[in-house]
Amino acid sequence: MRRFFDHQLLVRVLTTLTIILGVNYMVWRWLFSVNWSNAWISVPLVLVETYSLIDCFLFGVTMWRLRERPAPPAPPEGLSVDVFITTYNEPIDLVMTTALAASRIRYPHNTWILDDGGRPAVQQAAEKAGIGYITRSSEWENRPRHAKAGNLNNALAATHGQFLLILDADQIPEPEILDRLLGHFNNEKVALVQTPQWFYNVNDTDILGSQAPLFYGPIQQGKDGWNAAFFCGSNALIRREALMQVGITWYVHGVRTTVGQTLKGGDRIIARARAEHAATGQHVTRALEDVRLAVRTARKELREDRPVGAVTYNFQRKVDAAAQTIVTADLKSIHADLDEIQQLTGLTSPTEALITRDVVERLARRDWSPMAAIGPVRRMIRALDVDRADEAIPVMPMATNSVTEDMATCMRLHSHGWESVYHHEILAKGLAPEDLKTMITQRLRWAQGTMQVFLRENPLLQKGLSAGQRLMYFSTMWSYLSGFAAVVYLVAPILFLCFGVLPVAAFSLDFFARLIPFLVVNQLLFFVAARGRKTWRGQQYSLALFPVWIKACTTAAANVLFGRSLGFAVTPKTRQDGGPPWFLIRPQLIAIAALIVAAVTGLVRMLIGVGAPAGTLVNVAWVAYDLVILSVIIRAALYKGFTPTDDRDENNEI
């Protein structure tokens, strides 16, 4: 315990020093070293340096309250647990291996295969093994499916367990997993317990950066200290009560938002109807005015937090009354026309007049029924759908606003006062991507989902979250903006070495005296926080995947702002055939070539007396570092898949 507190103290000291030195450097950069004559590159450079300082600050805040939890108590008997194994198109043998392992979990439970592919062969295999099988019902046809979130929501509606253990199709659980995790729920405020995702098909080199020891370690432990440990989509145990509470709350929120947006356009709809039907009579004008007042009353009641069901019911009654006013007036007009026809034709009754061809043609020449004036309002009423008929299930406990349901769901749990736990023990082992294409597909989906949540439910603006929780969620979202920063970091030395464009006023002693201590202490913070874990691969990919991060940000923004589809790409569980996918890393290859050319050009220019030697050497060193970082992407493209070795650690310690 004392070692932990000594380590925590050292982390806090290094965090403080990092922030002090970083602020000192950035203040000097902004005030004294921006080369305003080349502002088109010098300003972007100082901006991305500021971005990096904020990133360091957020990492330091995460590490400030790093939490190492003791083992939980033994779970009580009699709890009901459903084990969910989500699958779509994974090989049946793989799914059944996980399902059979789940059926052998020691604590009493029910095991379910959630087959989003609806495959009869999977159903037969599950039934043969005595394992539950759930797939989508007919209610989902021609309605949004919401990918994995929809699959889980469908299963939630079909089961009743108090707790849900969620596993991906490849994540094979240990028999003791429930015995190790259920004790955390003795705290009735705990909604979620997340464990690490660990992969048994990864060599020590981990060339695709799958194990993420920094995230499934210090970062999750740091977030846990702020009660913000994330749900990561698999290897997690969740309290059903918490999910259902959040689902119902967000159902109401969603309905209220939809009703509010629909009513917001009411004045425009009514104004158009009045203009189009101005000549139909005073009764139509009065009815539309009544509807306009009903719209404004409903919007006022929504702002006052009146029950949305009562608001829509009252609004619909008022529109119905307005429609009846129009119908009554219209019927009187029709009767008057029929009486006139009766007198002209000499028929004995208006009813007889209705059956003659001449009379029908005469009535057909009348102005269109004034009921058309209220047609758009009728359509607006149908849009006020509190039953969410457009969805297969009205209440969706798992968030459906993102291609990754985990972060949004967890943030909603936290905003409702629930707590989460990060349990730092490997209790399930899965399959990592074995080729670059699959890895990029996976990382892109993660980043897109995170940015969707950022744009739709910005944690800095969410009610119910503590300041620490806001920062913990924001820090993960903020990190995916690094793709744009990477472009500037790559371009700046190229411009200097090739064209002599200086992005800083001078590479002076002041520059080095401020930058170098900041970089050294910052790297020391990473080293100490990691406690010997291998974090270099993660640092490489944070830069090397810059095109993926940029694509994630732009496509997520297009989806949220303009409704463009993202789709949902299931991560393949087997290696994809084909040679090295060079086309996938074309931007990185271009960057590598440009950096090499820049280094050679810069050195030649220095040797012939063009350019400052200090600036050239600094930028060549900068280029060399970038090349070392980017080299991982070439090795990843050449990676031929997993080869078992005997030197991997097979125990459950990380």
XYZ file of C-alpha atoms in Angstrom, residues 5-651:
647
model
C 0.973 5.992 -2.328
C 4.647 6.702 -3.109
C 3.933 6.017 -6.771
C 0.823 8.204 -6.685
C 2.798 11.041 -5.117
C 5.486 10.750 -7.807
C 2.816 10.796 -10.550
C 1.273 13.935 -9.073
C 4.639 15.658 -8.795
C 5.478 14.831 -12.416
C 2.008 15.902 -13.540
C 2.423 19.247 -11.798
C 5.885 19.758 -13.291
C 4.630 18.799 -16.763
C 1.823 21.344 -16.612
C 4.053 24.114 -15.197
C 6.801 23.540 -17.775
C 4.257 23.150 -20.573
C 2.459 26.373 -19.728
C 5.801 28.178 -19.437
C 6.809 26.940 -22.894
C 3.475 27.739 -24.558
C 3.218 31.237 -23.071
C 6.707 31.973 -24.416
C 5.781 30.458 -27.800
C 2.679 32.620 -28.171
C 4.265 35.841 -26.925
C 7.807 35.723 -28.268
C 8.454 33.018 -30.866
C 5.618 33.017 -33.405
C 7.045 33.983 -36.784
C 4.249 36.267 -37.935
C 5.836 36.733 -41.342
C 5.020 33.050 -41.965
C 1.782 33.059 -40.005
C 0.130 30.593 -42.406
C 2.291 27.797 -40.910
C 3.584 29.308 -37.649
C 0.106 29.902 -36.223
C -1.155 26.379 -37.035
C 2.018 24.999 -35.449
C 1.608 26.908 -32.200
C -2.090 25.946 -32.173
C -1.336 22.229 -32.404
C 1.347 22.592 -29.758
C -1.327 24.126 -27.548
C -3.549 21.172 -28.418
C -0.772 18.812 -27.305
C -0.355 20.685 -24.029
C -4.077 20.315 -23.325
C -3.712 16.614 -24.134
C -0.878 16.372 -21.586
C -3.016 18.188 -19.037
C -5.925 15.778 -19.552
C -3.587 12.793 -19.189
C -2.187 14.268 -15.992
C -5.673 14.829 -14.575
C -6.501 11.202 -15.399
C -3.413 9.959 -13.565
C -4.027 12.272 -10.586
C -6.543 9.925 -8.990
C -5.316 6.562 -10.275
C -7.155 3.873 -8.323
C -5.998 0.344 -7.561
C -8.993 -1.513 -6.152
C -8.741 -4.410 -3.713
C -10.439 -7.684 -4.606
C -14.220 -7.474 -4.081
C -16.032 -9.682 -1.586
C -17.538 -12.997 -2.634
C -20.891 -12.536 -4.367
C -24.126 -13.377 -2.595
C -26.050 -16.424 -3.717
C -29.237 -16.272 -5.714
C -28.461 -13.449 -8.130
C -29.790 -13.995 -11.644
C -27.327 -13.413 -14.474
C -27.696 -13.520 -18.246
C -24.528 -14.004 -20.280
C -24.910 -12.366 -23.700
C -22.630 -13.420 -26.575
C -23.095 -11.037 -29.486
C -22.507 -12.288 -33.012
C -23.344 -11.332 -36.568
C -21.283 -13.222 -39.135
C -18.437 -14.789 -37.142
C -17.542 -18.458 -37.798
C -19.881 -20.828 -35.988
C -16.998 -22.748 -34.380
C -15.666 -19.518 -32.892
C -19.089 -18.522 -31.539
C -19.714 -21.949 -30.045
C -16.263 -22.048 -28.421
C -17.123 -18.861 -26.566
C -20.675 -20.019 -25.797
C -19.535 -23.365 -24.391
C -16.919 -21.624 -22.251
C -19.637 -19.245 -21.028
C -21.896 -22.171 -20.144
C -19.091 -23.469 -17.895
C -18.940 -20.284 -15.808
C -19.289 -21.486 -12.225
C -21.800 -19.000 -10.845
C -25.397 -20.000 -11.803
C -26.487 -18.129 -14.926
C -28.178 -18.397 -18.325
C -26.093 -18.261 -21.500
C -27.539 -16.685 -24.640
C -26.194 -16.375 -28.165
C -27.484 -13.121 -29.666
C -27.321 -13.927 -33.379
C -27.849 -10.758 -35.370
C -27.326 -12.745 -38.555
C -30.335 -14.969 -37.883
C -28.443 -18.084 -39.022
C -30.276 -21.429 -38.690
C -26.949 -23.275 -38.297
C -26.080 -21.187 -35.235
C -29.525 -21.827 -33.764
C -29.155 -25.577 -34.294
C -25.699 -25.601 -32.684
C -26.969 -23.590 -29.711
C -30.002 -25.839 -29.182
C -27.833 -28.951 -29.427
C -25.551 -27.553 -26.703
C -28.475 -26.464 -24.515
C -27.609 -22.791 -24.914
C -30.202 -20.069 -25.371
C -30.592 -18.461 -28.784
C -32.051 -15.019 -29.508
C -32.402 -13.266 -32.845
C -34.423 -10.319 -34.099
C -38.188 -10.683 -34.293
C -40.366 -9.585 -37.217
C -40.960 -6.235 -35.478
C -37.470 -5.187 -36.615
C -38.265 -5.554 -40.312
C -38.122 -2.261 -42.217
C -37.077 -0.440 -39.045
C -33.673 0.839 -37.875
C -31.554 -2.056 -36.594
C -28.943 0.006 -34.667
C -26.225 -2.640 -35.169
C -24.847 -4.174 -31.954
C -26.837 -1.809 -29.734
C -30.050 -3.004 -31.385
C -29.007 -6.626 -30.932
C -28.455 -6.072 -27.207
C -31.686 -4.103 -26.797
C -33.598 -6.900 -28.490
C -32.097 -9.419 -26.047
C -32.821 -7.179 -23.054
C -36.500 -7.235 -23.993
C -36.472 -11.046 -24.150
C -34.631 -11.834 -20.879
C -34.974 -11.023 -17.195
C -31.611 -11.469 -15.423
C -30.634 -8.913 -12.781
C -27.146 -8.685 -14.263
C -25.799 -8.971 -17.802
C -22.344 -10.234 -18.724
C -21.630 -8.975 -22.249
C -19.074 -10.811 -24.372
C -18.053 -10.473 -27.990
C -18.159 -13.677 -30.013
C -14.405 -14.225 -29.635
C -13.992 -13.314 -25.942
C -13.647 -16.632 -24.095
C -14.496 -16.141 -20.392
C -12.775 -17.760 -17.443
C -14.995 -19.995 -15.254
C -14.535 -17.676 -12.248
C -15.473 -14.455 -14.026
C -18.805 -13.942 -12.243
C -17.389 -14.983 -8.864
C -14.712 -12.311 -9.284
C -17.021 -9.497 -10.441
C -20.435 -9.822 -8.807
C -19.134 -8.758 -5.389
C -18.651 -5.213 -6.686
C -22.422 -4.913 -6.932
C -22.787 -5.128 -3.153
C -22.513 -1.372 -3.597
C -26.039 -0.681 -4.869
C -24.851 2.390 -6.761
C -22.588 0.342 -9.063
C -24.065 -0.134 -12.527
C -21.042 -1.406 -14.446
C -17.877 -3.428 -13.896
C -15.421 -3.392 -16.801
C -12.475 -5.773 -17.143
C -9.523 -5.600 -19.568
C -9.693 -6.878 -23.120
C -6.710 -9.169 -23.625
C -5.832 -11.101 -26.773
C -4.194 -14.490 -26.969
C -3.197 -14.188 -30.663
C -0.707 -11.353 -30.118
C 3.064 -11.811 -30.020
C 5.286 -9.822 -27.708
C 6.048 -7.370 -30.515
C 2.306 -6.589 -30.788
C 2.911 -5.014 -34.169
C -0.718 -3.938 -34.618
C -0.893 -2.376 -31.145
C -3.837 -4.479 -29.983
C -3.172 -5.045 -26.291
C -3.425 -1.368 -25.253
C -1.678 -1.841 -21.884
C -1.756 1.891 -21.151
C -5.518 2.119 -21.615
C -6.349 -1.198 -19.902
C -4.249 -0.181 -16.950
C -3.314 3.330 -15.826
C -5.868 5.176 -17.974
C -8.844 3.058 -16.939
C -7.590 3.053 -13.340
C -7.242 6.825 -13.499
C -10.744 7.230 -14.877
C -11.949 4.842 -12.170
C -10.600 7.265 -9.587
C -12.976 9.884 -11.015
C -15.888 7.390 -11.219
C -15.614 7.455 -15.002
C -14.267 4.017 -15.957
C -15.577 3.239 -19.433
C -17.791 0.490 -20.745
C -15.758 -0.956 -23.620
C -18.420 -3.066 -25.325
C -17.286 -6.478 -24.072
C -15.992 -8.222 -20.942
C -18.301 -6.118 -18.795
C -20.959 -6.912 -16.203
C -23.925 -4.529 -16.032
C -26.852 -4.090 -13.654
C -30.138 -4.401 -15.610
C -31.975 -1.986 -13.305
C -29.525 0.779 -14.175
C -29.810 0.156 -17.900
C -33.595 0.138 -17.819
C -33.743 3.344 -15.783
C -31.501 5.084 -18.295
C -33.441 3.594 -21.200
C -36.766 4.907 -19.915
C -35.310 8.324 -19.129
C -33.801 8.668 -22.590
C -37.001 7.381 -24.169
C -38.825 10.277 -22.541
C -36.008 12.649 -23.475
C -36.085 11.454 -27.080
C -39.835 11.823 -27.356
C -39.720 15.262 -25.753
C -36.980 16.350 -28.169
C -38.888 15.047 -31.191
C -42.130 16.687 -30.079
C -40.330 19.965 -29.402
C -38.647 19.952 -32.821
C -41.952 19.161 -34.554
C -43.866 21.878 -32.725
C -41.056 24.331 -33.463
C -42.037 24.181 -37.127
C -45.744 24.566 -36.350
C -45.958 28.326 -36.908
C -44.386 27.973 -40.345
C -46.778 25.178 -41.341
C -49.831 27.127 -40.178
C -48.706 30.347 -41.895
C -48.331 28.456 -45.179
C -51.773 26.860 -44.753
C -53.381 30.269 -44.102
C -51.781 31.720 -47.229
C -52.875 28.819 -49.419
C -56.457 28.748 -48.118
C -57.122 32.424 -47.461
C -60.196 32.413 -49.711
C -61.924 29.400 -48.176
C -63.712 31.337 -45.463
C -63.543 32.801 -41.986
C -64.154 29.418 -40.355
C -60.854 28.084 -41.784
C -58.955 31.169 -40.633
C -60.407 30.835 -37.126
C -59.604 27.116 -37.001
C -55.996 27.686 -38.072
C -55.660 30.433 -35.464
C -56.892 27.964 -32.843
C -54.268 25.484 -34.000
C -51.549 28.169 -33.852
C -52.492 28.925 -30.246
C -52.469 25.183 -29.499
C -48.925 24.897 -30.875
C -47.681 27.769 -28.739
C -49.411 26.389 -25.645
C -47.839 22.962 -26.213
C -44.357 24.468 -26.622
C -44.823 26.470 -23.409
C -45.911 23.340 -21.528
C -42.847 21.460 -22.779
C -40.572 24.253 -21.525
C -42.313 23.947 -18.145
C -41.463 20.206 -18.089
C -45.102 19.104 -18.214
C -45.512 15.356 -18.955
C -44.971 14.936 -22.677
C -47.896 12.516 -22.999
C -50.292 15.079 -21.537
C -48.870 17.820 -23.758
C -49.356 15.844 -26.962
C -52.813 14.611 -25.885
C -54.051 18.139 -25.180
C -52.569 19.404 -28.428
C -54.217 16.653 -30.461
C -57.597 17.336 -28.837
C -57.377 21.013 -29.795
C -56.457 20.171 -33.385
C -59.338 17.684 -33.538
C -61.689 20.406 -32.314
C -60.398 22.767 -35.010
C -60.889 20.055 -37.626
C -64.448 19.486 -36.448
C -65.133 23.211 -36.815
C -63.967 23.057 -40.435
C -65.945 19.871 -41.131
C -69.127 21.347 -39.652
C -68.785 24.466 -41.786
C -67.952 22.388 -44.851
C -71.010 20.178 -44.373
C -73.234 23.244 -44.093
C -71.793 24.478 -47.393
C -72.433 21.113 -49.050
C -76.028 21.044 -47.761
C -76.572 24.540 -49.124
C -75.283 23.430 -52.532
C -77.552 20.381 -52.467
C -80.583 22.487 -51.535
C -79.849 24.758 -54.469
C -79.531 21.745 -56.777
C -82.819 20.345 -55.443
C -84.641 23.551 -56.249
C -83.158 23.759 -59.758
C -83.801 20.111 -60.666
C -87.139 19.655 -58.953
C -86.020 16.502 -57.152
C -87.877 15.584 -53.983
C -84.857 15.444 -51.644
C -81.141 16.332 -51.466
C -80.349 12.628 -51.168
C -81.812 11.934 -54.578
C -79.717 14.742 -55.998
C -76.540 12.934 -54.954
C -77.114 10.002 -57.313
C -77.381 11.879 -60.602
C -74.328 12.285 -62.869
C -74.968 15.964 -63.532
C -75.103 16.714 -59.808
C -71.888 14.810 -59.102
C -70.132 16.765 -61.864
C -71.435 20.037 -60.464
C -70.267 19.239 -56.930
C -66.891 18.172 -58.302
C -66.434 21.670 -59.718
C -66.658 23.152 -56.181
C -63.509 24.580 -54.572
C -61.430 21.884 -52.885
C -62.620 21.072 -49.401
C -61.235 23.455 -46.788
C -60.170 20.355 -44.812
C -57.043 20.501 -46.993
C -55.990 23.521 -44.933
C -55.506 21.383 -41.879
C -53.845 18.464 -43.707
C -50.254 19.562 -42.905
C -51.262 19.955 -39.259
C -52.629 16.415 -39.293
C -49.274 15.201 -40.559
C -47.600 17.156 -37.773
C -49.807 15.331 -35.247
C -48.719 11.977 -36.638
C -45.108 13.097 -36.117
C -45.847 13.596 -32.409
C -45.489 9.859 -31.859
C -45.002 9.022 -28.207
C -45.144 5.303 -29.029
C -42.133 5.578 -31.387
C -43.814 3.440 -34.020
C -40.755 3.943 -36.237
C -38.718 1.799 -33.819
C -39.031 -1.923 -33.151
C -38.682 -1.302 -29.403
C -39.754 2.039 -27.918
C -37.287 1.864 -25.005
C -33.634 1.380 -25.979
C -31.451 0.960 -22.849
C -28.286 0.636 -24.946
C -27.598 3.968 -26.639
C -28.256 3.941 -30.382
C -26.840 7.362 -31.247
C -23.418 5.989 -32.204
C -21.847 3.091 -34.113
C -20.234 2.183 -30.785
C -22.871 1.848 -28.094
C -20.526 1.537 -25.137
C -19.311 5.072 -24.393
C -22.696 6.753 -24.861
C -24.440 4.180 -22.657
C -21.838 4.523 -19.924
C -21.945 8.320 -19.990
C -25.718 8.188 -19.576
C -25.341 5.840 -16.614
C -22.896 8.225 -14.970
C -25.120 11.240 -15.654
C -27.912 9.491 -13.743
C -25.765 9.030 -10.648
C -24.665 5.430 -11.191
C -21.092 4.332 -10.524
C -18.687 2.215 -12.543
C -15.768 -0.001 -11.559
C -12.640 -0.966 -13.450
C -11.591 -4.462 -12.338
C -7.926 -4.843 -13.319
C -7.799 -8.589 -13.964
C -7.916 -10.580 -17.193
C -11.047 -12.716 -17.035
C -11.708 -13.204 -20.742
C -9.330 -13.703 -23.660
C -10.137 -12.854 -27.247
C -8.901 -12.493 -30.799
C -7.149 -9.346 -31.973
C -7.044 -8.301 -35.641
C -4.358 -10.201 -37.554
C -3.945 -7.826 -40.476
C -3.716 -4.096 -41.021
C -6.993 -3.802 -42.942
C -8.985 -5.362 -40.111
C -7.197 -3.247 -37.515
C -7.951 -0.033 -39.412
C -11.617 -1.039 -39.776
C -11.814 -1.565 -36.019
C -10.014 1.646 -35.042
C -12.044 3.709 -37.500
C -15.308 2.454 -36.020
C -14.132 3.194 -32.477
C -13.078 6.709 -33.431
C -16.252 7.397 -35.436
C -18.440 6.259 -32.565
C -16.555 8.396 -30.075
C -16.847 11.489 -32.250
C -20.558 10.859 -32.834
C -21.073 10.903 -29.076
C -18.941 14.047 -28.783
C -21.045 15.884 -31.360
C -24.415 14.627 -30.120
C -23.902 14.513 -26.358
C -20.880 16.652 -25.556
C -19.844 15.600 -22.024
C -18.882 19.167 -21.144
C -22.568 20.096 -21.530
C -24.254 17.027 -20.048
C -26.280 17.459 -16.881
C -25.545 15.134 -13.987
C -21.849 14.542 -14.669
C -19.232 15.684 -12.180
C -16.386 17.929 -13.342
C -14.001 14.974 -13.249
C -16.332 12.786 -15.297
C -16.729 15.523 -17.897
C -12.963 15.756 -18.281
C -12.499 11.979 -18.433
C -14.976 11.579 -21.285
C -13.747 14.703 -23.018
C -10.124 13.557 -22.862
C -10.895 10.434 -24.899
C -12.855 12.439 -27.466
C -10.179 15.135 -27.583
C -7.481 12.559 -28.381
C -9.067 11.717 -31.744
C -8.454 15.265 -32.972
C -4.762 14.398 -33.038
C -4.971 13.484 -36.727
C -5.223 17.144 -37.675
C -2.349 18.039 -35.344
C -0.222 15.284 -36.886
C -0.509 16.851 -40.343
C 0.942 20.126 -39.045
C 3.708 18.329 -37.147
C 4.662 16.477 -40.347
C 4.449 19.459 -42.679
C 6.354 22.008 -40.560
C 9.842 20.395 -40.732
C 9.369 19.601 -44.435
C 8.702 23.260 -45.187
C 11.761 24.398 -43.256
C 14.192 21.821 -44.644
C 13.059 22.131 -48.260
C 12.134 25.805 -48.540
C 13.606 27.521 -45.493
C 10.154 28.480 -44.149
C 10.783 29.160 -40.468
C 7.724 28.482 -38.266
C 9.359 29.904 -35.125
C 11.118 33.232 -34.718
C 14.423 31.513 -33.978
C 15.815 28.250 -32.653
C 17.433 30.118 -29.766
C 18.662 29.089 -26.338
C 15.314 30.243 -24.917
C 13.548 27.802 -27.234
C 15.569 24.778 -26.156
C 15.652 25.805 -22.479
C 11.845 25.717 -22.389
C 11.028 22.866 -24.773
C 13.497 20.188 -23.707
C 12.625 20.134 -19.947
C 8.937 19.968 -20.850
C 9.441 17.025 -23.231
C 11.691 15.156 -20.789
C 9.339 15.503 -17.821
C 6.334 14.640 -19.960
C 7.943 11.407 -21.183
C 9.006 10.638 -17.617
C 5.355 10.995 -16.549
C 4.316 8.455 -19.189
C 7.073 6.078 -18.075
C 6.216 6.307 -14.378
C 2.448 6.075 -14.946
C 2.898 2.992 -17.122
C 4.883 1.205 -14.390
C 6.897 -0.867 -16.846
C 4.109 -1.570 -19.323
C 4.975 -1.318 -22.998
C 3.410 1.916 -24.217
C 5.633 2.728 -27.195
C 3.383 0.968 -29.712
C 0.421 3.054 -28.634
C 2.445 6.256 -29.031
C 3.445 5.167 -32.527
C -0.105 4.524 -33.667
C -1.416 7.774 -32.208
C 0.584 9.471 -34.997
C 0.815 6.711 -37.617
C -2.966 6.395 -37.958
C -3.485 10.117 -38.500
C -5.510 9.574 -41.739
C -7.866 7.258 -39.822
C -8.441 9.827 -37.088
C -9.101 12.565 -39.657
C -11.541 10.358 -41.561
C -13.307 9.459 -38.316
C -13.800 13.121 -37.403
C -14.992 14.211 -40.833
C -17.335 11.273 -41.434
C -18.810 11.482 -37.934
C -19.435 15.202 -38.439
C -21.070 14.505 -41.816
C -23.272 11.886 -40.171
C -24.378 14.056 -37.271
C -24.730 17.350 -39.136
C -25.920 16.170 -42.562
C -27.320 12.706 -41.942
C -24.796 10.844 -44.098
C -24.629 7.144 -43.342
C -21.652 5.613 -41.575
C -22.749 2.010 -41.645
C -21.462 -0.541 -39.165
C -18.456 -2.661 -40.059
C -18.140 -5.828 -37.987
C -14.497 -6.525 -37.184
C -13.490 -9.764 -38.974
C -12.204 -12.456 -36.627
C -9.965 -14.127 -39.200
C -7.079 -12.796 -41.265
C -8.120 -11.192 -44.555
C -6.505 -12.727 -47.633
C -4.345 -10.729 -50.019
C -0.972 -9.037 -50.089
C 0.138 -5.972 -48.145
C -2.650 -3.355 -48.319
C -0.451 -0.481 -49.458
C -3.464 1.449 -50.751
C -4.748 1.771 -47.186
C -1.634 3.591 -46.029
C -0.962 5.764 -49.072
C -1.013 9.016 -47.014
C 1.543 7.603 -44.581
C 3.774 6.390 -47.428
C 3.636 9.828 -49.047
C 4.513 11.404 -45.685
C 7.473 9.025 -45.232
C 8.787 9.801 -48.704
C 8.386 13.548 -48.168
C 10.182 13.377 -44.807
C 13.131 11.481 -46.305
C 13.419 13.946 -49.177
C 13.183 16.837 -46.710
C 15.953 15.452 -44.487
C 18.302 14.945 -47.419
C 17.459 18.359 -48.880
C 17.959 20.084 -45.548
C 21.361 18.504 -44.982
C 22.487 19.394 -48.502
C 21.321 22.984 -48.040
C 23.220 23.187 -44.751
C 26.416 21.819 -46.318
C 26.328 24.412 -49.090
C 25.755 27.177 -46.575
C 22.011 27.704 -47.022
C 19.910 27.700 -43.863
C 20.801 27.912 -40.176
C 22.700 24.829 -38.959
C 20.893 24.776 -35.590
C 17.473 24.906 -37.211
C 18.447 22.272 -39.773
C 19.733 19.835 -37.161
C 16.667 20.323 -34.969
C 14.341 19.664 -37.888
C 16.345 16.670 -39.132
C 16.083 15.187 -35.649
C 12.346 15.962 -35.733
C 12.055 14.178 -39.099
C 14.015 11.183 -37.806
C 11.632 10.853 -34.876
C 8.620 11.049 -37.214
C 10.126 8.361 -39.444
C 10.658 6.035 -36.489
C 7.053 6.585 -35.487
C 5.641 6.059 -38.989
C 7.783 2.989 -39.668
C 5.342 0.892 -37.653
C 2.717 1.251 -40.368
C 5.003 -0.428 -42.936
C 5.725 -3.295 -40.567
C 1.991 -3.609 -39.944
C 1.281 -3.805 -43.689
C 3.845 -6.617 -44.023
C 2.552 -8.465 -40.943
C 1.573 -12.037 -41.870
C -0.457 -12.896 -38.825
C -0.006 -14.482 -35.458
C 2.661 -17.125 -34.829
C 2.445 -18.742 -31.364
C 5.502 -18.427 -29.147
C 6.357 -19.856 -25.766
C 7.431 -16.587 -24.142
C 4.014 -14.964 -23.770
C 2.650 -14.405 -20.295
C -0.393 -16.641 -19.932
C -1.423 -15.623 -16.444
